[in-house]
mmCIF file of C-alpha atoms and ligand atoms in Angstrom:
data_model
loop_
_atom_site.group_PDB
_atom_site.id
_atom_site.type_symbol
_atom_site.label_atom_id
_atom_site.label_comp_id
_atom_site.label_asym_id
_atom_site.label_seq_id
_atom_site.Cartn_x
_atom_site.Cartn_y
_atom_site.Cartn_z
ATOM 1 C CA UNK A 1 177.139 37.189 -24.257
ATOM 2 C CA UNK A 2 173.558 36.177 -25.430
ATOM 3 C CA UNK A 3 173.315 36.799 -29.317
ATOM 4 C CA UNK A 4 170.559 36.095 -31.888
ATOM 5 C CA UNK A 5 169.934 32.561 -34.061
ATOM 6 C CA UNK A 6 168.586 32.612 -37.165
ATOM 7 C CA UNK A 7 166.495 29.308 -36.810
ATOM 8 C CA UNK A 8 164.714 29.191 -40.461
ATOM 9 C CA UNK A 9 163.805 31.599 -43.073
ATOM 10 C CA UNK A 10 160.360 30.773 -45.089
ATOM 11 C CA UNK A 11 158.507 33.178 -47.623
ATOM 12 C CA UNK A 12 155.325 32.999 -48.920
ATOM 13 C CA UNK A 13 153.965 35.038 -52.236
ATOM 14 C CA UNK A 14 150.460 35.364 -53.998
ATOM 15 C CA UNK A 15 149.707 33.336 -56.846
ATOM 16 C CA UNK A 16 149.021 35.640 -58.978
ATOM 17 C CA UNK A 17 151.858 37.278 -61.154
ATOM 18 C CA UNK A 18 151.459 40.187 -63.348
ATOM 19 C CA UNK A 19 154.214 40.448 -65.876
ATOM 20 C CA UNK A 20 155.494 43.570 -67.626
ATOM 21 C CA UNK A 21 153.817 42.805 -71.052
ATOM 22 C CA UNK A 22 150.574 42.485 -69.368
ATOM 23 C CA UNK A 23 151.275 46.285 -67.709
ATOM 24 C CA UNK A 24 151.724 47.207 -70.927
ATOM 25 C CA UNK A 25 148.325 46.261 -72.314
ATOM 26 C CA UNK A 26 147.059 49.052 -68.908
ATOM 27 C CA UNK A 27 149.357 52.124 -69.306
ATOM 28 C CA UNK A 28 152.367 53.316 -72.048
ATOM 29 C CA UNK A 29 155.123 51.224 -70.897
ATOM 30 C CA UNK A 30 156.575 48.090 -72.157
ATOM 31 C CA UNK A 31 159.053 45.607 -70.911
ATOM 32 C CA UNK A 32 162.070 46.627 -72.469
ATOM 33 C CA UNK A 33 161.782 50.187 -70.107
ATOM 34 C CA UNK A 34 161.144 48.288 -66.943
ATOM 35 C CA UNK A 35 163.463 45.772 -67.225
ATOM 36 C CA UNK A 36 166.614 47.541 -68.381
ATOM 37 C CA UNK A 37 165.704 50.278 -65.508
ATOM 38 C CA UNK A 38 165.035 48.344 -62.524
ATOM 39 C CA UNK A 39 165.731 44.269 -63.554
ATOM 40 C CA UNK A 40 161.812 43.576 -63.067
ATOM 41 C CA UNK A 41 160.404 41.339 -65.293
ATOM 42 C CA UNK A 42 157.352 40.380 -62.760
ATOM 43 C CA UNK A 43 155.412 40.430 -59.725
ATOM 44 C CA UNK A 44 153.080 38.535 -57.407
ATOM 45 C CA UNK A 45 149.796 40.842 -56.582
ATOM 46 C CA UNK A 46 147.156 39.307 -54.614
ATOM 47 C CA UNK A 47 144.045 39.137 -56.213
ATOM 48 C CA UNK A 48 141.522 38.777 -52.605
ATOM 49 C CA UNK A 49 144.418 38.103 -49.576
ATOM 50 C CA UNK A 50 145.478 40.983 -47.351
ATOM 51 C CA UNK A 51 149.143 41.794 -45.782
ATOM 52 C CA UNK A 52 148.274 39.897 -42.417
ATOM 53 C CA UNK A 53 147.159 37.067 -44.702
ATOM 54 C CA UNK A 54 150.294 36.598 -46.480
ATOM 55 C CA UNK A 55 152.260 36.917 -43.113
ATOM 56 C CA UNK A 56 150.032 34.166 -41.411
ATOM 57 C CA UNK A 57 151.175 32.078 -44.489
ATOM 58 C CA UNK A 58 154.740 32.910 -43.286
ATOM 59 C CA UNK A 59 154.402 32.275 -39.737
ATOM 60 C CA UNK A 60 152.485 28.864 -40.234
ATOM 61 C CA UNK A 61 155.073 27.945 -42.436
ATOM 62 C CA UNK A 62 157.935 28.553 -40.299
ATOM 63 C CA UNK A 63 156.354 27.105 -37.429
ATOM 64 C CA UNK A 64 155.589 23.851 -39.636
ATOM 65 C CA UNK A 65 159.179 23.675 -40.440
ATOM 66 C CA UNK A 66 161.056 23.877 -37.322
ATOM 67 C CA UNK A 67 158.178 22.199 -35.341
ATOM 68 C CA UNK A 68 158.315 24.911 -32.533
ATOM 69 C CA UNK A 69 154.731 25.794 -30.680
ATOM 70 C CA UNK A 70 153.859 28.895 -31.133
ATOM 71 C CA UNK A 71 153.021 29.108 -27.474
ATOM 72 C CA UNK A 72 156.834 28.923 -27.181
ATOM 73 C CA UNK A 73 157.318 32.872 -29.400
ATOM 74 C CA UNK A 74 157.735 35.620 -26.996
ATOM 75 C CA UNK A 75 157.566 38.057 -29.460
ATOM 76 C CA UNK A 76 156.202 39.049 -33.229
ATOM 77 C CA UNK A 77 157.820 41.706 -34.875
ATOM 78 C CA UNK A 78 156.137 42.310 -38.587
ATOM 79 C CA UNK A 79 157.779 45.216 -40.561
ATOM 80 C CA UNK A 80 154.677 47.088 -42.989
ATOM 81 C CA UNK A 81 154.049 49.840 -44.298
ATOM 82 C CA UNK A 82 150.967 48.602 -45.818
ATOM 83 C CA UNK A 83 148.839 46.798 -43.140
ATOM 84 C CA UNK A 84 145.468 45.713 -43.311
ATOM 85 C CA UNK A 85 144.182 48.419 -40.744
ATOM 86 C CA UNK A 86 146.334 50.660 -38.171
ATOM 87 C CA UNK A 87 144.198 48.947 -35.612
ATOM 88 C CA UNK A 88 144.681 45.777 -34.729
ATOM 89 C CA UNK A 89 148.218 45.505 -36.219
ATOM 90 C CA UNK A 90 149.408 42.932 -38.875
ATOM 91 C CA UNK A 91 151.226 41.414 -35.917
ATOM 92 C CA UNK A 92 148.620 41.206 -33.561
ATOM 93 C CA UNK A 93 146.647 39.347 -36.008
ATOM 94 C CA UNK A 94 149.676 36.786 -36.842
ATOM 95 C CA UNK A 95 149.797 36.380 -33.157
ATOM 96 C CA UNK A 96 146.270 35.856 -32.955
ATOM 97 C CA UNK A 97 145.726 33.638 -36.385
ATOM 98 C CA UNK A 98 148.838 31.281 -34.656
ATOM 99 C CA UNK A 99 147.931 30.717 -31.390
ATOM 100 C CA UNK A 100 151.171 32.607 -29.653
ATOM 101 C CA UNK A 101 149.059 33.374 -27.000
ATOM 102 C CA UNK A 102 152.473 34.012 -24.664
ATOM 103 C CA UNK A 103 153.408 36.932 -27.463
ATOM 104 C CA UNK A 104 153.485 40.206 -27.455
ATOM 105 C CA UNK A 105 153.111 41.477 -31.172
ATOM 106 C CA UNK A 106 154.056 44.692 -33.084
ATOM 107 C CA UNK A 107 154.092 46.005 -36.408
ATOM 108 C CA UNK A 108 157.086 48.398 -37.214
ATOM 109 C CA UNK A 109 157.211 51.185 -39.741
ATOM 110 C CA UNK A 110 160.479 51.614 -42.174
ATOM 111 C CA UNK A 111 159.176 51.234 -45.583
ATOM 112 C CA UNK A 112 161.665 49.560 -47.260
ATOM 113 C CA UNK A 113 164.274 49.251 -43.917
ATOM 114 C CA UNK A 114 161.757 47.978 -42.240
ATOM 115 C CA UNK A 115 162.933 44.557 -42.107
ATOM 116 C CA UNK A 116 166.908 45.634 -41.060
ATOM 117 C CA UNK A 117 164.902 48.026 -38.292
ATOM 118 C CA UNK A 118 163.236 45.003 -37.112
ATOM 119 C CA UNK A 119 165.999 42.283 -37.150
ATOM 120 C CA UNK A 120 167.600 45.400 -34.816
ATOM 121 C CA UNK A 121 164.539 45.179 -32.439
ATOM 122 C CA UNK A 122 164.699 41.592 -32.023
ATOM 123 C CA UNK A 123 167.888 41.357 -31.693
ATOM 124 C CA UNK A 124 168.072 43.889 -28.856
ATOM 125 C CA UNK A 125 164.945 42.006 -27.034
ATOM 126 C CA UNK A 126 166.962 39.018 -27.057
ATOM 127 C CA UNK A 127 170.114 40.849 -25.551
ATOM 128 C CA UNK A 128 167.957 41.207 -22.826
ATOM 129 C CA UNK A 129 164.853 39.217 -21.543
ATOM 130 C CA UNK A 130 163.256 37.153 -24.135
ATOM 131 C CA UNK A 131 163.750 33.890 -25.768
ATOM 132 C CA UNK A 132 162.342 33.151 -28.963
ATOM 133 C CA UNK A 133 160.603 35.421 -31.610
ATOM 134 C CA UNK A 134 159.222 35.688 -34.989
ATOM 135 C CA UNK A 135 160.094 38.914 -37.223
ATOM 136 C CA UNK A 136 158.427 39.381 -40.632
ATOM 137 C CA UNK A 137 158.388 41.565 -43.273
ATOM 138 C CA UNK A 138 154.985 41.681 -45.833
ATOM 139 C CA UNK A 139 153.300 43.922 -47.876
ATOM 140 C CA UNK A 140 150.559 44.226 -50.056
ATOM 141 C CA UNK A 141 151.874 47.506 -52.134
ATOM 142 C CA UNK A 142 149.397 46.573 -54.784
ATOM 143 C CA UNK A 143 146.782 48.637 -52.712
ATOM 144 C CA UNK A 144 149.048 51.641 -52.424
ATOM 145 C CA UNK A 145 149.343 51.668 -56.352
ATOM 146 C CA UNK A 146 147.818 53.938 -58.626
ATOM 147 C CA UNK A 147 147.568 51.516 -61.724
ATOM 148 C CA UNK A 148 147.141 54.303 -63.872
ATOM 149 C CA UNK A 149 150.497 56.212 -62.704
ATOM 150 C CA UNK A 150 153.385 54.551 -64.563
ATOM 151 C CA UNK A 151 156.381 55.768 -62.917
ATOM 152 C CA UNK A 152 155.869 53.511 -59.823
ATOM 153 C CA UNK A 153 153.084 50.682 -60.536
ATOM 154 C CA UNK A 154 155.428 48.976 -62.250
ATOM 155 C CA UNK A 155 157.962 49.182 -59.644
ATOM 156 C CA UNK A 156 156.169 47.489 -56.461
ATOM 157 C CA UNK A 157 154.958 43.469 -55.790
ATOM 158 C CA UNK A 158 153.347 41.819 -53.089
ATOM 159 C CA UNK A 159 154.580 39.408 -50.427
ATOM 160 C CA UNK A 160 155.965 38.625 -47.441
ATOM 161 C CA UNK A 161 158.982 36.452 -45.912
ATOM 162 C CA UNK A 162 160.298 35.950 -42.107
ATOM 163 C CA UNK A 163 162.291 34.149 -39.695
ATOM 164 C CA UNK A 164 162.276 32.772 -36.500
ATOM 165 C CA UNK A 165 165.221 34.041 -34.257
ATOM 166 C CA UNK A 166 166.549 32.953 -30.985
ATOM 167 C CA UNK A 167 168.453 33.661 -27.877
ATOM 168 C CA UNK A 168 172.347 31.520 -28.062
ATOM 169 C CA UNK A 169 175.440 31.537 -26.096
ATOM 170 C CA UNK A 170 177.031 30.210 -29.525
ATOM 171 C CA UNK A 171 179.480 33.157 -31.065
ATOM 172 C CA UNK A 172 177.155 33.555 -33.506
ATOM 173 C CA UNK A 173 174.515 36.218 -34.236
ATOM 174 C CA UNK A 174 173.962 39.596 -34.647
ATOM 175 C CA UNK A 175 177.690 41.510 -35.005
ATOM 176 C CA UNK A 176 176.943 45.145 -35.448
ATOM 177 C CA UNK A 177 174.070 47.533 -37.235
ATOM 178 C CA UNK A 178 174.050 51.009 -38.445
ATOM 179 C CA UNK A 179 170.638 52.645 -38.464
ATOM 180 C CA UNK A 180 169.891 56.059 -40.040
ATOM 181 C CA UNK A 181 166.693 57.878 -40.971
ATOM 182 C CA UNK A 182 166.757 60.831 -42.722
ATOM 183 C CA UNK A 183 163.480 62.713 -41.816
ATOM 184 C CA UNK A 184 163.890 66.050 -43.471
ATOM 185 C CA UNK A 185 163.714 64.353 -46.832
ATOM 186 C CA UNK A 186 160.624 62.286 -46.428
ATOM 187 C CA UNK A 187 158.523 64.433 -49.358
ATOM 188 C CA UNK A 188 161.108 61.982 -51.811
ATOM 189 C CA UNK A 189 158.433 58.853 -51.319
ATOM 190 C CA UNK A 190 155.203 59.215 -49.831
ATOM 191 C CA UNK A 191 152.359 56.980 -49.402
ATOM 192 C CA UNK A 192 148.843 56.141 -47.383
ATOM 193 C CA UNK A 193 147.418 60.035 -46.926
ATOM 194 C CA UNK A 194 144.352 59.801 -44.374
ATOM 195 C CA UNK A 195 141.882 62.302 -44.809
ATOM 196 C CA UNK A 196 141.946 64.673 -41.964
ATOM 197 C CA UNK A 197 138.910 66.078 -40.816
ATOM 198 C CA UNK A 198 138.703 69.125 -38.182
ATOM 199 C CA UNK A 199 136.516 70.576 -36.586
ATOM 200 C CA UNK A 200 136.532 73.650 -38.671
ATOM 201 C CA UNK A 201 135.785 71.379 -41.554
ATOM 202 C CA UNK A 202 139.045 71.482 -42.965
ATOM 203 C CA UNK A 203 139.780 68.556 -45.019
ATOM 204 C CA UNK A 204 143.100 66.652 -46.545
ATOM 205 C CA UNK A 205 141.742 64.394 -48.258
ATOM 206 C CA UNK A 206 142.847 60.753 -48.474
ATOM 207 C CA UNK A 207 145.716 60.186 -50.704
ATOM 208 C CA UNK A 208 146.658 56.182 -50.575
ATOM 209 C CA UNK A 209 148.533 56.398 -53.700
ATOM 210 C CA UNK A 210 152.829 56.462 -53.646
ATOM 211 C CA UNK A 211 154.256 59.622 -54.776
ATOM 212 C CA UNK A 212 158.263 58.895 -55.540
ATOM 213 C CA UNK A 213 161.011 61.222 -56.992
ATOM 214 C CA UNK A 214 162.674 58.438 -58.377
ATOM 215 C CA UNK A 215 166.015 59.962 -58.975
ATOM 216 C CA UNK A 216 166.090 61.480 -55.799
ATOM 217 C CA UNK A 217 165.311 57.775 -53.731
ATOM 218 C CA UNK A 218 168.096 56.308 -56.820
ATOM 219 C CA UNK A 219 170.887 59.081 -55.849
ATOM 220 C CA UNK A 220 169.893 58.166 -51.841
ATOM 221 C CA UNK A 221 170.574 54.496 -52.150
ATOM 222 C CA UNK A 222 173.388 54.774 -54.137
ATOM 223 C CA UNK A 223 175.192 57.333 -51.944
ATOM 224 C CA UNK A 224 173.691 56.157 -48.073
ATOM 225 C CA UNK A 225 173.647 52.754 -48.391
ATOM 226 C CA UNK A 226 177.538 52.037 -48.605
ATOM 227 C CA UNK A 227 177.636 54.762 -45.797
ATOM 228 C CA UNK A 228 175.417 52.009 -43.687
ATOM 229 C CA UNK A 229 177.149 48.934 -44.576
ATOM 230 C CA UNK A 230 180.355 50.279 -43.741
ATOM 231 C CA UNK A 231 179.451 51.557 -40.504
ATOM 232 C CA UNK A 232 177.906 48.124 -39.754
ATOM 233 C CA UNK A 233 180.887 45.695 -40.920
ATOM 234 C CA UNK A 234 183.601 48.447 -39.251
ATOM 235 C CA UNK A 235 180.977 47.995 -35.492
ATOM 236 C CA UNK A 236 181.096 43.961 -36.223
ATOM 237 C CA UNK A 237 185.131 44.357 -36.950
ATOM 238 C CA UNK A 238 184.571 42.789 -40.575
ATOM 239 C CA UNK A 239 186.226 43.510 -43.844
ATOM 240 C CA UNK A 240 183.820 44.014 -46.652
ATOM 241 C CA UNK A 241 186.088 40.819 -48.303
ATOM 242 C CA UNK A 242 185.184 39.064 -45.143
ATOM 243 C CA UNK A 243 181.192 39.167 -45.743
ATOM 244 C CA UNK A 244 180.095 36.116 -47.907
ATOM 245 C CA UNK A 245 176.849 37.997 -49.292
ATOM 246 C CA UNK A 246 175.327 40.865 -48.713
ATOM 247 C CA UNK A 247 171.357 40.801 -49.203
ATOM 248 C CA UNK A 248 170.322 44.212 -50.206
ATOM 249 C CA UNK A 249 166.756 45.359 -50.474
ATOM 250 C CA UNK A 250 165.567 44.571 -54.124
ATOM 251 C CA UNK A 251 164.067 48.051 -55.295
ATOM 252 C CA UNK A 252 166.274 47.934 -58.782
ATOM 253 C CA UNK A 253 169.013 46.302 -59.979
ATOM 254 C CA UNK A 254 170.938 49.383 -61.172
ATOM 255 C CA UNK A 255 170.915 50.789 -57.619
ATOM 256 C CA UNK A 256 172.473 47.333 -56.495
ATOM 257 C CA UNK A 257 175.227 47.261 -60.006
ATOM 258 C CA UNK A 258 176.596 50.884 -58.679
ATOM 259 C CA UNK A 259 176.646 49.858 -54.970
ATOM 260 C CA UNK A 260 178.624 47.087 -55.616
ATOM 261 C CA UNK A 261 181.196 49.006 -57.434
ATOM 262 C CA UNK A 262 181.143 51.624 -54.763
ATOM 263 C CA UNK A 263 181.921 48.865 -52.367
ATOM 264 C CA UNK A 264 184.726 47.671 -54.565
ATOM 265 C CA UNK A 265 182.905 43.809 -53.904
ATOM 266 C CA UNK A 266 181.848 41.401 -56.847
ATOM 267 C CA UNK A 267 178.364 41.501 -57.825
ATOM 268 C CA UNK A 268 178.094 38.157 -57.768
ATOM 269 C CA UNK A 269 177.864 38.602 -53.589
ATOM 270 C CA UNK A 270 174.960 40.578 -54.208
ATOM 271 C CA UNK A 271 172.250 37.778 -54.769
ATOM 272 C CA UNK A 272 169.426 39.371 -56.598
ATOM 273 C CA UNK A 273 165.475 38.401 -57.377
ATOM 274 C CA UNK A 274 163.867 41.338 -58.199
ATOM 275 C CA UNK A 275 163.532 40.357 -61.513
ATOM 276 C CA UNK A 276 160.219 37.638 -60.131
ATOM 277 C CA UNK A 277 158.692 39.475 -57.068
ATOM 278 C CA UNK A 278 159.601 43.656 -58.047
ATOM 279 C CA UNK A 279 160.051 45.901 -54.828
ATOM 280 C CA UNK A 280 158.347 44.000 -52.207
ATOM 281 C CA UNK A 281 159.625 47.031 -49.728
ATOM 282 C CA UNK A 282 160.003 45.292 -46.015
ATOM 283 C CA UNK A 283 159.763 41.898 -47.364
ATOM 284 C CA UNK A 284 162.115 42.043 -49.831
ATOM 285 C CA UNK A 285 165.306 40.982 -48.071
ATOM 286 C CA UNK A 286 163.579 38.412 -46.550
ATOM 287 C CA UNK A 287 161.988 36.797 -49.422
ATOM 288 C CA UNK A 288 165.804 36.503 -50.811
ATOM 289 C CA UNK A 289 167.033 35.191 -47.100
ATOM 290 C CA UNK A 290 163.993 32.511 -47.256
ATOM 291 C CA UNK A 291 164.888 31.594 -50.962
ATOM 292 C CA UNK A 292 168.865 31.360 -50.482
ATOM 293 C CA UNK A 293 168.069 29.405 -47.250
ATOM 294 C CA UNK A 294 165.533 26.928 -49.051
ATOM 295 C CA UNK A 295 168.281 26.486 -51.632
ATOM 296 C CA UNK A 296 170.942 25.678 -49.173
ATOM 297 C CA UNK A 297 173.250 28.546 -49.879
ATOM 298 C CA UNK A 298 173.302 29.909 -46.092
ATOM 299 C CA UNK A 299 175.887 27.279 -44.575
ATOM 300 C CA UNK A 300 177.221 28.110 -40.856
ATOM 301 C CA UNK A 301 180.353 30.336 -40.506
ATOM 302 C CA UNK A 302 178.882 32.647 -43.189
ATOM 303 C CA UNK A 303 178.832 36.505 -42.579
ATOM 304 C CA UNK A 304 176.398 37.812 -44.547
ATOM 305 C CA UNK A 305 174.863 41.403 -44.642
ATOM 306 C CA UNK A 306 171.825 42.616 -44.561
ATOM 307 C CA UNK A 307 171.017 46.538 -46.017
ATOM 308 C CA UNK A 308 167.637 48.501 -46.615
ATOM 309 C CA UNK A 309 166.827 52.045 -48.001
ATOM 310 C CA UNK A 310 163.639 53.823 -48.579
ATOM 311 C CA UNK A 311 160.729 56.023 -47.247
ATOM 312 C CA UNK A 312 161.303 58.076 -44.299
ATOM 313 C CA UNK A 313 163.983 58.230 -45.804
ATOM 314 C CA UNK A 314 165.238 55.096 -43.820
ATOM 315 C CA UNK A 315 168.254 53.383 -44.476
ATOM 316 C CA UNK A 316 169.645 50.841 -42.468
ATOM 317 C CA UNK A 317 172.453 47.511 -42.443
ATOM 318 C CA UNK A 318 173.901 44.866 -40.271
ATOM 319 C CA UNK A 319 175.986 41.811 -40.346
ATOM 320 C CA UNK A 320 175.043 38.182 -39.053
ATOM 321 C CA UNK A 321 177.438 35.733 -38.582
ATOM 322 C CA UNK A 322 175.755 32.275 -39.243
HETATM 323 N N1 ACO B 401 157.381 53.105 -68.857
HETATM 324 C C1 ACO B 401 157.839 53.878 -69.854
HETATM 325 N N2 ACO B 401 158.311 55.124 -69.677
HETATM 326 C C2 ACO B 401 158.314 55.609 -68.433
HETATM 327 C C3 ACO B 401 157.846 54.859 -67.337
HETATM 328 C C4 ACO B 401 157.363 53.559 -67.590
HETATM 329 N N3 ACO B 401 156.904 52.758 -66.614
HETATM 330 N N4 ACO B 401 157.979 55.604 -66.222
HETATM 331 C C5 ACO B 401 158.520 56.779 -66.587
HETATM 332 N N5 ACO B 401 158.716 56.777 -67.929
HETATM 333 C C6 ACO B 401 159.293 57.845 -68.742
HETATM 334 C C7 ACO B 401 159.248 59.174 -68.028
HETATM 335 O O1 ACO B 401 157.999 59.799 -68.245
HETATM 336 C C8 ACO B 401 160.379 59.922 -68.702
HETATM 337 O O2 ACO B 401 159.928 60.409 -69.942
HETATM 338 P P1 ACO B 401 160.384 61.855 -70.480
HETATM 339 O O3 ACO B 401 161.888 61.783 -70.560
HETATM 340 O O4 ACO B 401 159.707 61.965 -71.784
HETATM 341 O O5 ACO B 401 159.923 62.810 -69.405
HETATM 342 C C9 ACO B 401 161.400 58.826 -68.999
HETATM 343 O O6 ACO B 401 160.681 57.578 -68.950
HETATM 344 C C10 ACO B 401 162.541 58.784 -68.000
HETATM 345 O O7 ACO B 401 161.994 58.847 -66.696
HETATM 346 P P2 ACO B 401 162.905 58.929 -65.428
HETATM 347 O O8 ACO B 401 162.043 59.006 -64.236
HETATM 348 O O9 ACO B 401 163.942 59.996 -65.636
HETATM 349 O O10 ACO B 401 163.618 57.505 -65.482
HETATM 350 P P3 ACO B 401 164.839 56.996 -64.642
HETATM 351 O O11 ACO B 401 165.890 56.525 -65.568
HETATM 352 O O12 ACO B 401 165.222 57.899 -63.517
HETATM 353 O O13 ACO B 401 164.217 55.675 -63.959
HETATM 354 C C11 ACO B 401 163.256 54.838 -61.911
HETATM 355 C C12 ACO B 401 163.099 55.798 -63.098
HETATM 356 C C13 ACO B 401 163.331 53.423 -62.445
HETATM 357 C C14 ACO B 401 162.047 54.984 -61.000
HETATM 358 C C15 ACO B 401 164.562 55.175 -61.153
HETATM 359 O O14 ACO B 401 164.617 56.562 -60.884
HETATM 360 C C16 ACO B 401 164.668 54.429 -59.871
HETATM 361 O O15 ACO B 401 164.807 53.229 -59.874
HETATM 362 N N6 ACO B 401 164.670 55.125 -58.736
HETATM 363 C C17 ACO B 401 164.729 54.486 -57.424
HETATM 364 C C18 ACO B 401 163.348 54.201 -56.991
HETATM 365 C C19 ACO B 401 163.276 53.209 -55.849
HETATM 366 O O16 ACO B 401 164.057 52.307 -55.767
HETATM 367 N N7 ACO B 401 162.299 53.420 -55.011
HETATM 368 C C20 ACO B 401 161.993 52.491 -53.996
HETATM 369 C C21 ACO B 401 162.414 52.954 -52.689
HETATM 370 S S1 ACO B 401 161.994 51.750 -51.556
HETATM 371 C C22 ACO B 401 160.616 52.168 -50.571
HETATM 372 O O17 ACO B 401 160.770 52.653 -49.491
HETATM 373 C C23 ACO B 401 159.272 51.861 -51.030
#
């Protein structure tokens, strides 16, 4: 049976990184809060770069690396929930910036899932037709932040992190997903309002800002996430003791702590990096694929899982054999 290949995982981050002592000099908060509540201690924000620019960065990079033409990508898959403009996509303009002129190219919606959502899509495309694709994950947050509202600027970074994935015969690949979405309690994290203008003249008016019940999104994760990643491993026919690491998204480190006790699994499978690049939503478990990968730590004949939670609600996990 045709299954997916992870072929390399590269990330790519702005320069610029804001630290919580220097939020503390632009609202009432101070380090001590942040970190002991979520295990940020900084993030990248761009300073004059866009979400399609920081995936570009990504896709050049993992075409440099594995020398592969982007003529040769039959698909681009970017998870966002921040791109540049609805119109053209972040994808289309990867696809466009790269030269993949034999690639079709969508963006894909999850918030914080949205890179488990996509690995899905791509993994089904390959089950059937297609070859070769790119899926990444980037966001610029920074531009959904209200800088004055504490409870969430200092939650969010910038950045963005992908792979290139093929079609194998090896028994490799993608083992088995469970994806969930929880519609009815969306109000818990909201973001990007348009105006909306009728032709009565009644007007929303735009609201870009995020709007989180923190507890609510905290009590979510905690309780739907090991819900996901056992569906997942018991559809691949693994044993949680059987996965090698699981990569969970990297919205707080106290959501990851209690998940790894409800999981009965040593936190030390539960890489972390929050603490550099803060919730980076649908790049997140990418950017800590593309670092473990640069440092050598994904060796073949690993299982590792992958798990995402957030807006929508979304949640969402699957397991790759390397
Ligand atoms: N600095 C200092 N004090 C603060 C800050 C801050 N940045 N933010 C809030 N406070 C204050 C509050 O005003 C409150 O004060 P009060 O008791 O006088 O009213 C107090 O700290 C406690 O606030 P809580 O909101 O109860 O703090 P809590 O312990 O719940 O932690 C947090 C808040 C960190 C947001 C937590 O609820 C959380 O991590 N939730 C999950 C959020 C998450 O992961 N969201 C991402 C989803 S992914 C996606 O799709 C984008």
């Amino acid at each position: 049976m045709e299954q997916l290949k992870i072929i390399s995982a590269m990330k790519y981050v702005p320069e610029r990184v804001v630290t919580n002592d220097e939020l503390a000099t632009m609202m009432d908060t101070n380090d001590e809060w942040i970190f002991s509540r979520t295990g940020i201690h900084r993030r990248h924000v761009v300073t004059d770069e866009n979400t399609s620019d920081l995936a570009i960065m990504v896709a050049k990079r993992l075409l440099e690396q594995t020398h592969i033409a982007a003529e040769s990508l039959d698909f681009i898959i970017v998870g966002t929930m921040s791109p540049d403009t609805l119109s053209p996509s972040v994808a289309a303009r990867v696809q466009g910036a790269i030269g993949a002129t034999n690639a079709f190219a969508t963006d894909l919606n999850a918030a914080c899932t949205g890179l488990v959502y996509s690995m899905s899509f791509a993994s089904a495309l390959l089950a059937t037709r297609y070859q070769r694709g790119m899926v990444i994950g980037a966001e610029v947050l920074s531009k959904l932040l209200d800088w004055q509202d504490r409870t969430v600027s200092v939650l969010f970074g910038d950045g963005a992190a992908g792979v290139i994935v093929e079609r194998t015969t090896e028994a490799i690949g993608y083992l088995g997903e469970s994806l969930r979405t929880y519609g009815a309690q969306g109000d818990a994290l909201t973001a990007g309002a348009f105006a909306n203008t009728n032709l009565t003249g009644e007007i929303t008016p735009a609201d870009p800002y995020f709007h989180m019940d923190g507890r609510a999104v905290y009590n979510f994760a905690t309780r739907e996430v090991p819900v996901v990643l056992n569906e997942a491993m018991e559809q691949s026919g693994v044993t949680a003791d059987e996965v090698d690491l699981f990569l969970l998204h990297q919205a707080n480190s106290r959501i990851i702590d209690s998940i790894a006790k409800r999981m009965k699994q040593p936190i030390e499978k539960f890489p972390m990096n929050m603490v550099e690049y803060g919730n980076t939503s649908a790049a997140s478990i990418g950017l800590l694929l593309a670092e473990l990968w640069e440092a050598g730590r994904i060796q073949p004949g690993m299982k590792i899982a992958i798990a995402g939670f957030g807006g929508g609600l979304t949640a969402g996990a699957s397991v790759l054999q390397f």
